[in-house]
Short mmCIF file of C-alpha atoms in Angstrom, two decimals:
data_model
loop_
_atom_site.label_atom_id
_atom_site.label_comp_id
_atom_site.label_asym_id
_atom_site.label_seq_id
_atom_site.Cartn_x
_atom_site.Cartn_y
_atom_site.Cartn_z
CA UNK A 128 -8.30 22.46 -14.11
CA UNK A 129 -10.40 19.64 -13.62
CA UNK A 130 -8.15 16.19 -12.00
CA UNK A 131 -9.71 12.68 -12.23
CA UNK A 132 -8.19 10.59 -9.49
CA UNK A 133 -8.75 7.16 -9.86
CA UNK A 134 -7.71 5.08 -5.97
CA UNK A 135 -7.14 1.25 -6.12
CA UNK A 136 -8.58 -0.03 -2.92
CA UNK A 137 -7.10 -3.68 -2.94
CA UNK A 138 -5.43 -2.08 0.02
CA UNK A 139 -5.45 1.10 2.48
CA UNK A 140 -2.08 2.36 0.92
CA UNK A 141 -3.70 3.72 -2.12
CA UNK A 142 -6.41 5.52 0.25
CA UNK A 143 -3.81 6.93 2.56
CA UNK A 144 -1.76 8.66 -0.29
CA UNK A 145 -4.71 9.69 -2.05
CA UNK A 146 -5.75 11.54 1.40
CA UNK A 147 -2.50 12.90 2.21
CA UNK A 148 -2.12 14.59 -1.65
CA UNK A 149 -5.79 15.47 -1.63
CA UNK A 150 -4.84 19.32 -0.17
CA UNK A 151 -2.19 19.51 -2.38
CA UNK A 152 -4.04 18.89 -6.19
CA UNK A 153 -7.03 21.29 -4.36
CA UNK A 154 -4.24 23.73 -5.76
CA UNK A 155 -3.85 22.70 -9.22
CA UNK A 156 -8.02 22.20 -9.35
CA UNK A 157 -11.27 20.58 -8.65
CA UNK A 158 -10.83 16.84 -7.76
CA UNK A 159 -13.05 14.43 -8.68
CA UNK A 160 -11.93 10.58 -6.92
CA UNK A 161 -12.92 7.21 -8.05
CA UNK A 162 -13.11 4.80 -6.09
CA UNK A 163 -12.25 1.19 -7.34
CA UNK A 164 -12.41 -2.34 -5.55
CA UNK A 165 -13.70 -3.40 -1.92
CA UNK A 166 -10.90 -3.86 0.02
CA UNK A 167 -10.07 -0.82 1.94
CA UNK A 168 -11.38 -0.72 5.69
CA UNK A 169 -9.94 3.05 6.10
CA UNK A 170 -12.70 5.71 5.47
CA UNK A 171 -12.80 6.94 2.50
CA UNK A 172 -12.93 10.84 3.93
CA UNK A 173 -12.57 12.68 0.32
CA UNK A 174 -14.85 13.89 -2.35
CA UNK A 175 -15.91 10.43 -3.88
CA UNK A 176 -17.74 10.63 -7.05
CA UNK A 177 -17.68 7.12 -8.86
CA UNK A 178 -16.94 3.94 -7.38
CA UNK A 179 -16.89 0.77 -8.94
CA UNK A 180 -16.53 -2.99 -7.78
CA UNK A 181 -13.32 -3.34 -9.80
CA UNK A 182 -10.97 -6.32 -9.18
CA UNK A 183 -10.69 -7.07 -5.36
CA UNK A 184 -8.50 -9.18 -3.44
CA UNK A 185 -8.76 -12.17 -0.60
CA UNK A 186 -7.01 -13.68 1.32
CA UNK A 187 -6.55 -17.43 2.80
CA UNK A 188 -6.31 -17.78 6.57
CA UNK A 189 -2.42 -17.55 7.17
CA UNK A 190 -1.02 -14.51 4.98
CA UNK A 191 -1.49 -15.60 1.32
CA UNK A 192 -3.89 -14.37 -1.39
CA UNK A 193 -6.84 -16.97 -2.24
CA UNK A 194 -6.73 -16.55 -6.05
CA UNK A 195 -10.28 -19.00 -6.48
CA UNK A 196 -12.52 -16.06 -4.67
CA UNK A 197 -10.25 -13.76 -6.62
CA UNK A 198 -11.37 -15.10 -9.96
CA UNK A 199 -14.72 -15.75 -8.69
CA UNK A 200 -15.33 -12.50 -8.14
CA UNK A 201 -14.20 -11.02 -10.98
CA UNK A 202 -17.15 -9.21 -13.38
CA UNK A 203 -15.52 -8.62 -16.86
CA UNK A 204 -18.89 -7.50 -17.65
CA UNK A 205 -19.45 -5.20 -15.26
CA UNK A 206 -15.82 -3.68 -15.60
CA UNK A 207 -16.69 -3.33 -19.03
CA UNK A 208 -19.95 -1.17 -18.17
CA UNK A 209 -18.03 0.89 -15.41
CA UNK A 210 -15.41 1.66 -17.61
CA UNK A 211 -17.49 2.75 -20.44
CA UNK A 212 -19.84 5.44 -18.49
CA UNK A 213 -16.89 7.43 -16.65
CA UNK A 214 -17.14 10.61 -18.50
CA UNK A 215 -13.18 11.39 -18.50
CA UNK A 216 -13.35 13.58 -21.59
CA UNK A 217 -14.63 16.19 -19.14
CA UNK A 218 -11.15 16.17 -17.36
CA UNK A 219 -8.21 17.97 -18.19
CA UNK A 220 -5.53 15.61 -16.26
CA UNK A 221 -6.74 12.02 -15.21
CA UNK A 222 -4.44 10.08 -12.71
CA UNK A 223 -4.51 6.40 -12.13
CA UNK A 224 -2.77 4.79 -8.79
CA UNK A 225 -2.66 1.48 -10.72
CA UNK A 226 -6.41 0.81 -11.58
CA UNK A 227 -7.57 -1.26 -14.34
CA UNK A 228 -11.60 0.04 -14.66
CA UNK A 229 -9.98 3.71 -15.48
CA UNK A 230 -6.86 1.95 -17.78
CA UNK A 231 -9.62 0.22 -19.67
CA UNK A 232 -11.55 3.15 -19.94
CA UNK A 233 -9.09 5.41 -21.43
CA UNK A 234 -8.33 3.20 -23.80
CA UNK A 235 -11.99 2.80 -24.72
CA UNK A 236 -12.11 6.42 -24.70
CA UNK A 237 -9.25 7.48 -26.43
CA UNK A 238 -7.97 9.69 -23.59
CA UNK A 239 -4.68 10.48 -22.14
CA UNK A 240 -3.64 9.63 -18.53
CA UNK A 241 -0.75 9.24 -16.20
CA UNK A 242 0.00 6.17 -13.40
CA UNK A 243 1.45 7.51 -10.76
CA UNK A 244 2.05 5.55 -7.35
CA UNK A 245 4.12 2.59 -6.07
CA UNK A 246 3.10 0.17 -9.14
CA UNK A 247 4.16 2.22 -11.49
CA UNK A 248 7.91 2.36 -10.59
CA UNK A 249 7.44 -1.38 -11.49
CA UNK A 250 7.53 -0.69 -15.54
CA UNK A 251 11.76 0.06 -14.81
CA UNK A 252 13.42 -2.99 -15.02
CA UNK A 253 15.72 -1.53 -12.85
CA UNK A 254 13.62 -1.59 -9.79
CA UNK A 255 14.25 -4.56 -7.26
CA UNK A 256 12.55 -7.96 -8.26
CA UNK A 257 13.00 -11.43 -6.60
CA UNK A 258 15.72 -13.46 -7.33
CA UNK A 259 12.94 -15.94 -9.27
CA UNK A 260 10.65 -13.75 -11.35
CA UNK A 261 7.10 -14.17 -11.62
CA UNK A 262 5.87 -14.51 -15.84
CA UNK A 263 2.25 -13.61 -14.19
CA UNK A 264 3.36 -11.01 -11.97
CA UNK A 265 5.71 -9.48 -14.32
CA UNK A 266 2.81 -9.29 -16.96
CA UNK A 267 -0.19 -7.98 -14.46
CA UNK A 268 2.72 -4.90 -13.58
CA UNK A 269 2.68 -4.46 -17.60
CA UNK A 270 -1.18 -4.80 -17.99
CA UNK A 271 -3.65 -4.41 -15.71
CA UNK A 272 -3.17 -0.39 -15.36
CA UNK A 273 -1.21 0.27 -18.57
CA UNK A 274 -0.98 4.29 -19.27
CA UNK A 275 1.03 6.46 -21.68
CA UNK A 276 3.53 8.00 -18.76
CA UNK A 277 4.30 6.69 -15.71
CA UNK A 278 5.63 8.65 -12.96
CA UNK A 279 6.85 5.93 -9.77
CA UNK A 280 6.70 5.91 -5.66
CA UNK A 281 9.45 3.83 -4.38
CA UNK A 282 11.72 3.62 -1.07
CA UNK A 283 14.89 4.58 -4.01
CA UNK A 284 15.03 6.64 -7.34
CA UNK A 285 15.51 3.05 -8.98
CA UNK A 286 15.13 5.03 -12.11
CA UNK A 287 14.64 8.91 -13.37
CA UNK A 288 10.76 8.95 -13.53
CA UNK A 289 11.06 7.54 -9.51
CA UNK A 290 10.16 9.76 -6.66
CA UNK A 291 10.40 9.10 -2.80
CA UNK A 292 6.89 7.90 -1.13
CA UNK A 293 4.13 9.96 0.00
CA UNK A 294 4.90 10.57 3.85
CA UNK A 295 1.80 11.78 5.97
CA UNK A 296 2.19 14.84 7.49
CA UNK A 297 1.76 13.84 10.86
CA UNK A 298 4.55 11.19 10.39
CA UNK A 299 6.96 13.65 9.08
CA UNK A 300 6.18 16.21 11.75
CA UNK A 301 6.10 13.72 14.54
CA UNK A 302 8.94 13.88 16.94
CA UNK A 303 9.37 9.47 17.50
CA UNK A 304 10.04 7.48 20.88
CA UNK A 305 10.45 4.28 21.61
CA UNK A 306 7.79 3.61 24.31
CA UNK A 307 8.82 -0.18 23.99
CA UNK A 308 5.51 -1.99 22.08
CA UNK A 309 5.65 -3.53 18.75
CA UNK A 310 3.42 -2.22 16.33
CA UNK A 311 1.66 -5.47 13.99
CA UNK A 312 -0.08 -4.54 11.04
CA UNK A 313 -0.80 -7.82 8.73
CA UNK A 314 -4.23 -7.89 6.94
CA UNK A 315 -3.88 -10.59 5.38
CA UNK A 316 -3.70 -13.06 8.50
CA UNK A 317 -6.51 -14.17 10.75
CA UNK A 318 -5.71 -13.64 14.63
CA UNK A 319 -5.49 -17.36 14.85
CA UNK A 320 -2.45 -17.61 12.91
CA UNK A 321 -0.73 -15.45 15.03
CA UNK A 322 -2.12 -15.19 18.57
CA UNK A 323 0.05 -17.85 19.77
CA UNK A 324 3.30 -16.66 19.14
CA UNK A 325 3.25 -12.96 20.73
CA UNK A 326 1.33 -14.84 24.31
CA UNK A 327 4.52 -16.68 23.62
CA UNK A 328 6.61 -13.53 24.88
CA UNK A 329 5.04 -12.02 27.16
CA UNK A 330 7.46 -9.73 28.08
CA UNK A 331 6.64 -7.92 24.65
CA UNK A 332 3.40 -5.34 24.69
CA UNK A 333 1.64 -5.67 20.98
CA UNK A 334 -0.32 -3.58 19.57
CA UNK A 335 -2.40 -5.80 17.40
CA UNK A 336 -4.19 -3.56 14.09
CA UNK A 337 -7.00 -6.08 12.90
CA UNK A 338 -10.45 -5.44 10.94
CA UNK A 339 -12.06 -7.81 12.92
CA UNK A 340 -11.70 -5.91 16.01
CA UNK A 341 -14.67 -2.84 16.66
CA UNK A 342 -13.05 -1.65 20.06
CA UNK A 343 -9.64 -0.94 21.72
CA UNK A 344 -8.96 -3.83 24.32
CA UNK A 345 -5.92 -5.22 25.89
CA UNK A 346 -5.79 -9.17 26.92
CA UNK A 347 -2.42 -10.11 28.37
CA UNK A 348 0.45 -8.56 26.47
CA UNK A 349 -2.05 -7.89 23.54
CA UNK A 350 -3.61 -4.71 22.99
CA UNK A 351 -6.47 -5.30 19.80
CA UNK A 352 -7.09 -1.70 18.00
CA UNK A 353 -9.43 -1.58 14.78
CA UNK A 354 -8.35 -0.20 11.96
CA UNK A 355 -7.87 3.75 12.49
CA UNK A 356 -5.43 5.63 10.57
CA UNK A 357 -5.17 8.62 13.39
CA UNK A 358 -4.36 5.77 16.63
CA UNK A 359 -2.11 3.56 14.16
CA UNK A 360 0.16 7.16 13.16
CA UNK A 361 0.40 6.95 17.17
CA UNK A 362 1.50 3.42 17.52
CA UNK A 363 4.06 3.59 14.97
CA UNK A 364 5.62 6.78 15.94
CA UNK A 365 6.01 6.06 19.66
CA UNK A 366 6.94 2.44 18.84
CA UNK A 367 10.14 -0.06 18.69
CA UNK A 368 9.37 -1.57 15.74
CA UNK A 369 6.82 -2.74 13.36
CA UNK A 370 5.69 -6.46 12.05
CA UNK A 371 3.64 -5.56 8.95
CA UNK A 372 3.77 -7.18 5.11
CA UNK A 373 5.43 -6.42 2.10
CA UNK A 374 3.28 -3.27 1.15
CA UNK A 375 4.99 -0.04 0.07
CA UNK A 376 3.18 2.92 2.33
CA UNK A 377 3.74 1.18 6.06
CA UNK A 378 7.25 0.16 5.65
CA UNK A 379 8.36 3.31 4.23
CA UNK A 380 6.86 5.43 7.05
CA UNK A 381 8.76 3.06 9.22
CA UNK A 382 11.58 3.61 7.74
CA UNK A 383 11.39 7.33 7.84
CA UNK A 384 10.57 7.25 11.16
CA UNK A 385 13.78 4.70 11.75
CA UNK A 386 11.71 2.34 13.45
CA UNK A 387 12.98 -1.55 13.00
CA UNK A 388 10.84 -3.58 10.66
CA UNK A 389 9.96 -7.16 10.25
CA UNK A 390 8.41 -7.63 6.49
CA UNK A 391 6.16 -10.82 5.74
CA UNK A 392 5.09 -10.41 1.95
CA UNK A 393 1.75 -12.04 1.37
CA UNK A 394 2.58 -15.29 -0.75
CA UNK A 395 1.85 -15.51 -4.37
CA UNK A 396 1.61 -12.27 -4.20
CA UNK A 397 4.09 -10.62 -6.41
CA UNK A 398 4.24 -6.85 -5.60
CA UNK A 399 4.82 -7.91 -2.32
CA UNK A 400 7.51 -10.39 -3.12
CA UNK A 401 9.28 -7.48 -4.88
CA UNK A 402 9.25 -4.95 -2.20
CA UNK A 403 10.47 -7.69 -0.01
CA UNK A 404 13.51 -7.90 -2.14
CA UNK A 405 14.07 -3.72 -2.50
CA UNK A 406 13.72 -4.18 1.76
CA UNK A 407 16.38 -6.79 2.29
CA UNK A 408 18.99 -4.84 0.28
CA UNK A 409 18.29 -2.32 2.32
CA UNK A 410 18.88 -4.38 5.24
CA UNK A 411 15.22 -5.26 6.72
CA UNK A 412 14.75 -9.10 7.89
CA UNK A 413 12.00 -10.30 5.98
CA UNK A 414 10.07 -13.67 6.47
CA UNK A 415 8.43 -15.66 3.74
CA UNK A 416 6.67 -18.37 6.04
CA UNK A 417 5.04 -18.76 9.92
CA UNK A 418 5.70 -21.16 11.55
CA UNK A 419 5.86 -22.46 15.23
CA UNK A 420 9.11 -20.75 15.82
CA UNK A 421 7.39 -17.46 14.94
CA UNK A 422 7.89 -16.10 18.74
CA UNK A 423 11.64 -17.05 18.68
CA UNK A 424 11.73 -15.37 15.02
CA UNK A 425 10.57 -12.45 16.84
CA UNK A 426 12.68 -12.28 19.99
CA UNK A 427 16.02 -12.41 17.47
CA UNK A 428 14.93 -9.50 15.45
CA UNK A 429 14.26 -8.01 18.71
CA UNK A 430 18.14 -8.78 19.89
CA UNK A 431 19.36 -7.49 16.62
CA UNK A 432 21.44 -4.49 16.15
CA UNK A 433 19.49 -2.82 12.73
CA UNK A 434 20.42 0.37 11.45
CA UNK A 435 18.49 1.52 7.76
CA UNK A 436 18.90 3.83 5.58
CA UNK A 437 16.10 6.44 6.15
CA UNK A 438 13.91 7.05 3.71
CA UNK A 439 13.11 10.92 2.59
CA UNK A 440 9.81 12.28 2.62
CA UNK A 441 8.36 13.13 -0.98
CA UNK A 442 8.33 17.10 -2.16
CA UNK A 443 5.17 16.74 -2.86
CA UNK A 444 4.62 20.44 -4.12
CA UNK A 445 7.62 19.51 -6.79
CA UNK A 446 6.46 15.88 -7.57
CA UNK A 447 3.06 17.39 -8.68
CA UNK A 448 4.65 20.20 -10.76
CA UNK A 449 6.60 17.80 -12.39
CA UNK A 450 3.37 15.88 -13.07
CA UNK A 451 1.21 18.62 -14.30
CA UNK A 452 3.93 20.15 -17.04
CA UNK A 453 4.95 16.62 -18.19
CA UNK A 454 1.10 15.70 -18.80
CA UNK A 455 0.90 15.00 -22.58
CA UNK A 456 4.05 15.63 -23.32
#
């Protein structure tokens, strides 16, 4: 069998999942993986044969999206062109983790395909939105990777086509401790915006995942790490709890793991806003704004008694099966 993966890189999510079901769709055939937007800083470590520009995203200082560069950067053009010369006819099963370059070009094409990944679980109605719905959001989840079946990632079986996320092996085979640092992973903020408030307790050891850093240092109660998938699995197993956004991959390994959580969605941005909502029901505080009393924020959720529901670990094995036999159908 021949497999077309197609990986959204707005984000390192998509990457990670791609990586961790890369050994597992070796079984089922030869993987071909398209790469699709710029906004990934994991390495992409996987058999990469197409890559296109695609829609991207960035962000404004202080944790919200910055929709003019967006739009500015958009090539319909060149989308157009990408789309067109992927040769999917010459795959038996193509799957999309919400990408628009391979939606378009299926429908150019005429060929079938499956979404599969977090976005997907968004076409149920039943899975958790914000109390005020978003028109645009609500209509980019409907459009931008539209494909014939849809087979969702979420932290609940919202609905039957819903699986549990993709855990990493070494997350689900890691034995956790609480060696007493927080774990902060929030791309979308500039140090700036942030530094402040953890010198403000300096009785708390950070470890501080940024792009900007290119070396492991520690100032104060700060230690900086780049980006590195193998030394953030390490921070986040071993420690008391986790500041990250409203993505879908971190907070569910932290979850699994039963590690305490602090969610900021990005603003404006929708998915994010969503997940947020599916995380407070589940208990998880979640902040929607920083502000000077960021470091007293913290130091409650610190003091606060959580206990959440863990989240299982995908059958991956079974989720693929079910993937594979329902192609087409």
């Amino acid at each position: 069998m021949k497999i077309f993966y197609a990986v959204q890189a707005t984000g390192n999510g998509h990457i990670s999942r791609a990586t961790q079901l890369y050994p597992y769709l070796q079984k089922h055939g030869e993987v071909d993986f398209f790469l699709s937007g710029n906004n990934a800083s994991l390495d992409f470590a996987l058999p990469l044969k197409y890559r296109s520009k695609g829609c991207s995203l960035f962000y404004s200082k202080c944790g919200g999206l910055d929709y003019w560069n967006i739009t500015k950067n958009i090539k319909p053009y060149q989308i157009y062109s990408d789309a067109n010369k992927l040769p999917l006819k010459n795959y038996d099963v193509i799957i999309n983790d919400f990408d628009s370059v391979t939606a378009l070009a299926c429908k150019l094409q005429n060929v079938h395909s499956v979404q599969f990944g977090h976005q997907a679980s968004f076409t149920s109605q039943n899975t958790p939105r914000p109390e005020k719905k978003s028109r645009m959001g609500e209509f980019i989840f409907k459009n931008y990777a539209p494909a014939p079946q849809n087979l969702g990632l979420h932290f609940e079986a919202y609905d039957s086509f819903i699986h549990p996320p993709i855990i990493k092996d070494e997350i689900v085979n890691a034995t956790p401790q609480n060696l007493q640092h927080i774990t902060v992973y929030l791309p979308s903020f500039d140090k700036e915006c942030l530094e402040k408030a953890f010198k403000l307790i300096p009785s708390v050891a950070f470890h501080w995942f940024l792009d900007t850093v290119k070396e492991t240092h520690t100032i104060g109660n700060i230690t900086y790490f780049p980006v590195n998938q193998k030394e953030f699995n390490t921070s986040l197993i071993n420690c008391e709890g986790i500041i990250t956004g409203g993505g879908f991959e971190t907070p569910s390994e932290a979850l699994f793991l039963g590690k305490k959580i602090l969610s900021i969605p990005i603003k404006k941005h929708y998915e994010q806003e969503c997940n947020a909502a599916a995380l407070k029901k589940m208990g998880v505080p979640v902040v929607y704004d920083v502000k000077d009393d960021f470091n007293q924020i913290i130091e409650n959720w610190l003091n606060m008694d959580i206990i959440y529901p863990k989240v299982k670990a995908n059958n991956i094995p079974e989720t693929l099966e079910f993937l594979f036999d329902t192609y087409n159908k």
